[in-house]
Amino acid sequence: MEITLISAQDLRVASSAFCRCRHLRPFITVTTSTTYGAKQLKVYKTQVDDKGGVNPTWGDKFQLHLDQTFFSGIYLQLYTKHLMMGNTQLGWCLIPATDIFDRFSPVGSTRFLSYRLRDSDGSRGHGVVNVAVKLEGNPPTPHPQQQLLTPERNVSDMVIGIPVKMLPEKNEFSQGQVTG
């Protein structure tokens, strides 16, 4: 499967005495989530967007090799990079396997998804992340009813990402032209 991390909108960092961010330098990490935590997970990372601020764009593409048996979703974490203090998390979302594979036809088509970010405690955060997914080959079997594990925490009791909107793929109808 190919995932493209397109952009984010309206990002905000929680203000604190330790973090007084004047300029966001966001990046995203991508991890596939499995129903069993014993497997070592691969983490992918976008480039830092030094110019986008609260509305960054990346366009970074990654090829994810999904386990046919245990795949349950894609875990995204957004951070801002500080020169002196390291990284601060801006939010996270979990894209369930069912959002990627339900009604996903035909193989090879691109699906655009947007998700509201969550704060570290699972409450509603600030911002939306926009991604595109393209299924290549046979889809893995999603396991939406089983316990979801992420690299850092068990999120089975938390709210997972819910699509904000789905953008239609361009075709002859979206161009205002009908062929035939």
mmCIF file of C-alpha atoms in Angstrom:
data_model
loop_
_atom_site.group_PDB
_atom_site.id
_atom_site.type_symbol
_atom_site.label_atom_id
_atom_site.label_comp_id
_atom_site.label_asym_id
_atom_site.label_seq_id
_atom_site.Cartn_x
_atom_site.Cartn_y
_atom_site.Cartn_z
ATOM 1 C CA MET A 1 0.000 0.000 0.000
ATOM 2 C CA GLU A 2 1.184 3.514 -0.753
ATOM 3 C CA ILE A 3 0.368 6.376 1.625
ATOM 4 C CA THR A 4 0.955 10.018 0.757
ATOM 5 C CA LEU A 5 1.052 12.482 3.632
ATOM 6 C CA ILE A 6 -0.372 15.510 1.872
ATOM 7 C CA SER A 7 -0.852 18.274 4.428
ATOM 8 C CA ALA A 8 -2.285 19.403 7.752
ATOM 9 C CA GLN A 9 -4.443 22.361 8.658
ATOM 10 C CA ASP A 10 -4.944 24.563 11.723
ATOM 11 C CA LEU A 11 -2.233 22.981 13.865
ATOM 12 C CA ARG A 12 -1.701 24.340 17.342
ATOM 13 C CA VAL A 13 0.610 23.390 20.161
ATOM 14 C CA ALA A 14 -0.715 23.482 23.709
ATOM 15 C CA SER A 15 0.922 26.430 25.459
ATOM 16 C CA SER A 16 3.058 25.712 28.488
ATOM 17 C CA ALA A 17 5.924 27.246 30.422
ATOM 18 C CA PHE A 18 8.271 24.765 28.724
ATOM 19 C CA CYS A 19 7.139 25.289 25.155
ATOM 20 C CA ARG A 20 6.633 28.767 23.752
ATOM 21 C CA CYS A 21 6.474 27.960 20.061
ATOM 22 C CA ARG A 22 6.582 30.964 17.789
ATOM 23 C CA HIS A 23 7.057 28.987 14.617
ATOM 24 C CA LEU A 24 5.938 25.415 13.972
ATOM 25 C CA ARG A 25 8.276 23.085 12.082
ATOM 26 C CA PRO A 26 5.932 20.070 11.728
ATOM 27 C CA PHE A 27 6.636 16.520 10.624
ATOM 28 C CA ILE A 28 4.702 13.233 10.811
ATOM 29 C CA THR A 29 5.683 9.730 11.843
ATOM 30 C CA VAL A 30 3.764 6.795 10.353
ATOM 31 C CA THR A 31 3.491 3.376 12.000
ATOM 32 C CA THR A 32 1.305 0.449 11.002
ATOM 33 C CA SER A 33 -0.755 -0.756 13.936
ATOM 34 C CA THR A 34 -1.201 -4.462 14.591
ATOM 35 C CA THR A 35 -3.616 -6.425 16.705
ATOM 36 C CA TYR A 36 -0.702 -8.053 18.501
ATOM 37 C CA GLY A 37 2.086 -5.992 20.083
ATOM 38 C CA ALA A 38 4.860 -8.608 19.824
ATOM 39 C CA LYS A 39 5.851 -7.672 16.271
ATOM 40 C CA GLN A 40 8.495 -4.986 15.725
ATOM 41 C CA LEU A 41 6.885 -2.083 13.857
ATOM 42 C CA LYS A 42 8.584 0.048 11.184
ATOM 43 C CA VAL A 43 8.332 3.819 11.609
ATOM 44 C CA TYR A 44 8.389 6.176 8.620
ATOM 45 C CA LYS A 45 8.998 9.932 8.942
ATOM 46 C CA THR A 46 8.267 12.907 6.677
ATOM 47 C CA GLN A 47 10.602 15.813 6.117
ATOM 48 C CA VAL A 48 10.207 18.818 8.426
ATOM 49 C CA ASP A 49 8.146 21.606 6.814
ATOM 50 C CA ASP A 50 10.026 24.788 7.756
ATOM 51 C CA LYS A 51 7.725 27.135 5.822
ATOM 52 C CA GLY A 52 4.139 25.925 6.253
ATOM 53 C CA GLY A 53 3.691 26.810 9.933
ATOM 54 C CA VAL A 54 0.176 25.896 11.095
ATOM 55 C CA ASN A 55 -0.776 24.665 7.588
ATOM 56 C CA PRO A 56 2.163 22.486 6.509
ATOM 57 C CA THR A 57 2.451 20.463 3.312
ATOM 58 C CA TRP A 58 4.659 17.449 2.700
ATOM 59 C CA GLY A 59 3.649 15.278 -0.252
ATOM 60 C CA ASP A 60 5.904 12.502 1.102
ATOM 61 C CA LYS A 61 5.031 8.986 -0.132
ATOM 62 C CA PHE A 62 5.780 5.728 1.657
ATOM 63 C CA GLN A 63 5.294 2.096 0.639
ATOM 64 C CA LEU A 64 3.811 0.211 3.591
ATOM 65 C CA HIS A 65 4.120 -3.557 3.627
ATOM 66 C CA LEU A 66 1.059 -4.751 5.500
ATOM 67 C CA ASP A 67 0.815 -8.023 7.375
ATOM 68 C CA GLN A 68 -2.079 -9.950 5.819
ATOM 69 C CA THR A 69 -3.111 -11.380 9.177
ATOM 70 C CA PHE A 70 -2.650 -8.726 11.835
ATOM 71 C CA PHE A 71 -3.031 -5.300 10.185
ATOM 72 C CA SER A 72 -5.496 -3.053 12.037
ATOM 73 C CA GLY A 73 -4.643 0.496 10.992
ATOM 74 C CA ILE A 74 -2.132 3.263 10.404
ATOM 75 C CA TYR A 75 -0.982 5.375 13.326
ATOM 76 C CA LEU A 76 0.054 8.985 12.539
ATOM 77 C CA GLN A 77 1.788 11.254 15.048
ATOM 78 C CA LEU A 78 2.443 14.928 14.297
ATOM 79 C CA TYR A 79 5.331 16.745 15.964
ATOM 80 C CA THR A 80 6.995 20.118 15.778
ATOM 81 C CA LYS A 81 10.778 20.192 15.799
ATOM 82 C CA HIS A 82 12.518 22.623 18.160
ATOM 83 C CA LEU A 83 16.121 23.589 17.682
ATOM 84 C CA MET A 84 16.931 23.476 21.407
ATOM 85 C CA MET A 85 14.213 21.398 23.099
ATOM 86 C CA GLY A 86 13.713 18.450 20.752
ATOM 87 C CA ASN A 87 10.256 17.490 19.495
ATOM 88 C CA THR A 88 6.808 18.356 20.857
ATOM 89 C CA GLN A 89 3.781 16.289 19.880
ATOM 90 C CA LEU A 90 1.032 18.289 18.152
ATOM 91 C CA GLY A 91 -1.446 15.411 17.909
ATOM 92 C CA TRP A 92 -2.122 11.932 16.596
ATOM 93 C CA CYS A 93 -4.742 9.921 14.747
ATOM 94 C CA LEU A 94 -5.376 6.285 13.982
ATOM 95 C CA ILE A 95 -6.665 5.430 10.517
ATOM 96 C CA PRO A 96 -8.535 2.127 10.920
ATOM 97 C CA ALA A 97 -8.025 -0.572 8.307
ATOM 98 C CA THR A 98 -11.756 -0.493 7.577
ATOM 99 C CA ASP A 99 -11.491 3.139 6.385
ATOM 100 C CA ILE A 100 -8.818 2.116 3.905
ATOM 101 C CA PHE A 101 -10.335 -1.113 2.599
ATOM 102 C CA ASP A 102 -14.125 -0.695 2.900
ATOM 103 C CA ARG A 103 -15.595 0.159 -0.507
ATOM 104 C CA PHE A 104 -12.033 0.405 -1.809
ATOM 105 C CA SER A 105 -12.350 -0.371 -5.469
ATOM 106 C CA PRO A 106 -10.758 -0.940 -7.801
ATOM 107 C CA VAL A 107 -7.264 -1.913 -6.670
ATOM 108 C CA GLY A 108 -4.882 0.810 -7.802
ATOM 109 C CA SER A 109 -7.278 3.714 -7.243
ATOM 110 C CA THR A 110 -6.394 6.496 -4.823
ATOM 111 C CA ARG A 111 -8.534 7.350 -1.821
ATOM 112 C CA PHE A 112 -8.276 10.746 -0.078
ATOM 113 C CA LEU A 113 -8.944 10.879 3.674
ATOM 114 C CA SER A 114 -8.866 13.646 6.298
ATOM 115 C CA TYR A 115 -8.727 13.076 10.063
ATOM 116 C CA ARG A 116 -9.114 15.308 13.093
ATOM 117 C CA LEU A 117 -6.097 15.121 15.375
ATOM 118 C CA ARG A 118 -6.271 13.902 18.973
ATOM 119 C CA ASP A 119 -4.283 15.208 21.939
ATOM 120 C CA SER A 120 -1.946 12.839 23.784
ATOM 121 C CA ASP A 121 -4.741 11.922 26.231
ATOM 122 C CA GLY A 122 -7.115 11.001 23.371
ATOM 123 C CA SER A 123 -9.293 14.105 23.668
ATOM 124 C CA ARG A 124 -10.129 16.210 20.626
ATOM 125 C CA GLY A 125 -7.062 18.091 19.490
ATOM 126 C CA HIS A 126 -6.412 20.947 17.107
ATOM 127 C CA GLY A 127 -5.986 20.422 13.412
ATOM 128 C CA VAL A 128 -6.706 18.034 10.592
ATOM 129 C CA VAL A 129 -4.314 15.825 8.638
ATOM 130 C CA ASN A 130 -4.904 14.970 4.947
ATOM 131 C CA VAL A 131 -3.635 11.749 3.396
ATOM 132 C CA ALA A 132 -4.043 9.717 0.217
ATOM 133 C CA VAL A 133 -3.917 5.911 0.215
ATOM 134 C CA LYS A 134 -3.470 3.673 -2.784
ATOM 135 C CA LEU A 135 -3.919 -0.065 -2.467
ATOM 136 C CA GLU A 136 -1.569 -2.157 -4.577
ATOM 137 C CA GLY A 137 -2.150 -5.891 -4.868
ATOM 138 C CA ASN A 138 -4.467 -7.879 -2.594
ATOM 139 C CA PRO A 139 -5.712 -6.047 0.501
ATOM 140 C CA PRO A 140 -4.914 -7.480 3.922
ATOM 141 C CA THR A 141 -7.771 -8.634 6.098
ATOM 142 C CA PRO A 142 -8.672 -5.841 8.537
ATOM 143 C CA HIS A 143 -9.359 -6.741 12.177
ATOM 144 C CA PRO A 144 -11.522 -3.853 13.439
ATOM 145 C CA GLN A 145 -13.064 -5.705 16.389
ATOM 146 C CA GLN A 146 -9.810 -6.785 17.990
ATOM 147 C CA GLN A 147 -7.745 -4.787 20.435
ATOM 148 C CA LEU A 148 -5.638 -2.100 18.745
ATOM 149 C CA LEU A 149 -2.083 -1.590 19.971
ATOM 150 C CA THR A 150 0.187 1.294 19.046
ATOM 151 C CA PRO A 151 3.897 1.612 19.686
ATOM 152 C CA GLU A 152 3.349 3.806 22.754
ATOM 153 C CA ARG A 153 -0.005 2.879 24.256
ATOM 154 C CA ASN A 154 -3.054 0.699 24.117
ATOM 155 C CA VAL A 155 -5.772 2.783 22.468
ATOM 156 C CA SER A 156 -8.595 0.273 22.722
ATOM 157 C CA ASP A 157 -10.403 2.623 25.131
ATOM 158 C CA MET A 158 -9.750 5.795 23.126
ATOM 159 C CA VAL A 159 -11.628 7.350 20.271
ATOM 160 C CA ILE A 160 -9.925 6.637 16.955
ATOM 161 C CA GLY A 161 -9.801 8.918 13.943
ATOM 162 C CA ILE A 162 -13.030 9.586 12.133
ATOM 163 C CA PRO A 163 -12.900 10.836 8.560
ATOM 164 C CA VAL A 164 -13.676 14.541 8.420
ATOM 165 C CA LYS A 165 -14.444 14.394 4.710
ATOM 166 C CA MET A 166 -13.580 12.336 1.691
ATOM 167 C CA LEU A 167 -12.584 14.142 -1.462
ATOM 168 C CA PRO A 168 -13.879 12.539 -4.656
ATOM 169 C CA GLU A 169 -11.328 11.395 -7.158
ATOM 170 C CA LYS A 170 -11.261 13.457 -10.355
ATOM 171 C CA ASN A 171 -13.078 11.849 -13.237
ATOM 172 C CA GLU A 172 -15.080 12.936 -16.266
ATOM 173 C CA PHE A 173 -18.082 13.812 -14.049
ATOM 174 C CA SER A 174 -16.138 16.040 -11.662
ATOM 175 C CA GLN A 175 -14.787 17.971 -14.659
ATOM 176 C CA GLY A 176 -18.329 18.872 -15.745
ATOM 177 C CA GLN A 177 -18.003 16.758 -18.886
ATOM 178 C CA VAL A 178 -19.960 13.676 -19.666
ATOM 179 C CA THR A 179 -18.553 11.293 -22.236
ATOM 180 C CA GLY A 180 -20.433 8.675 -24.014
#
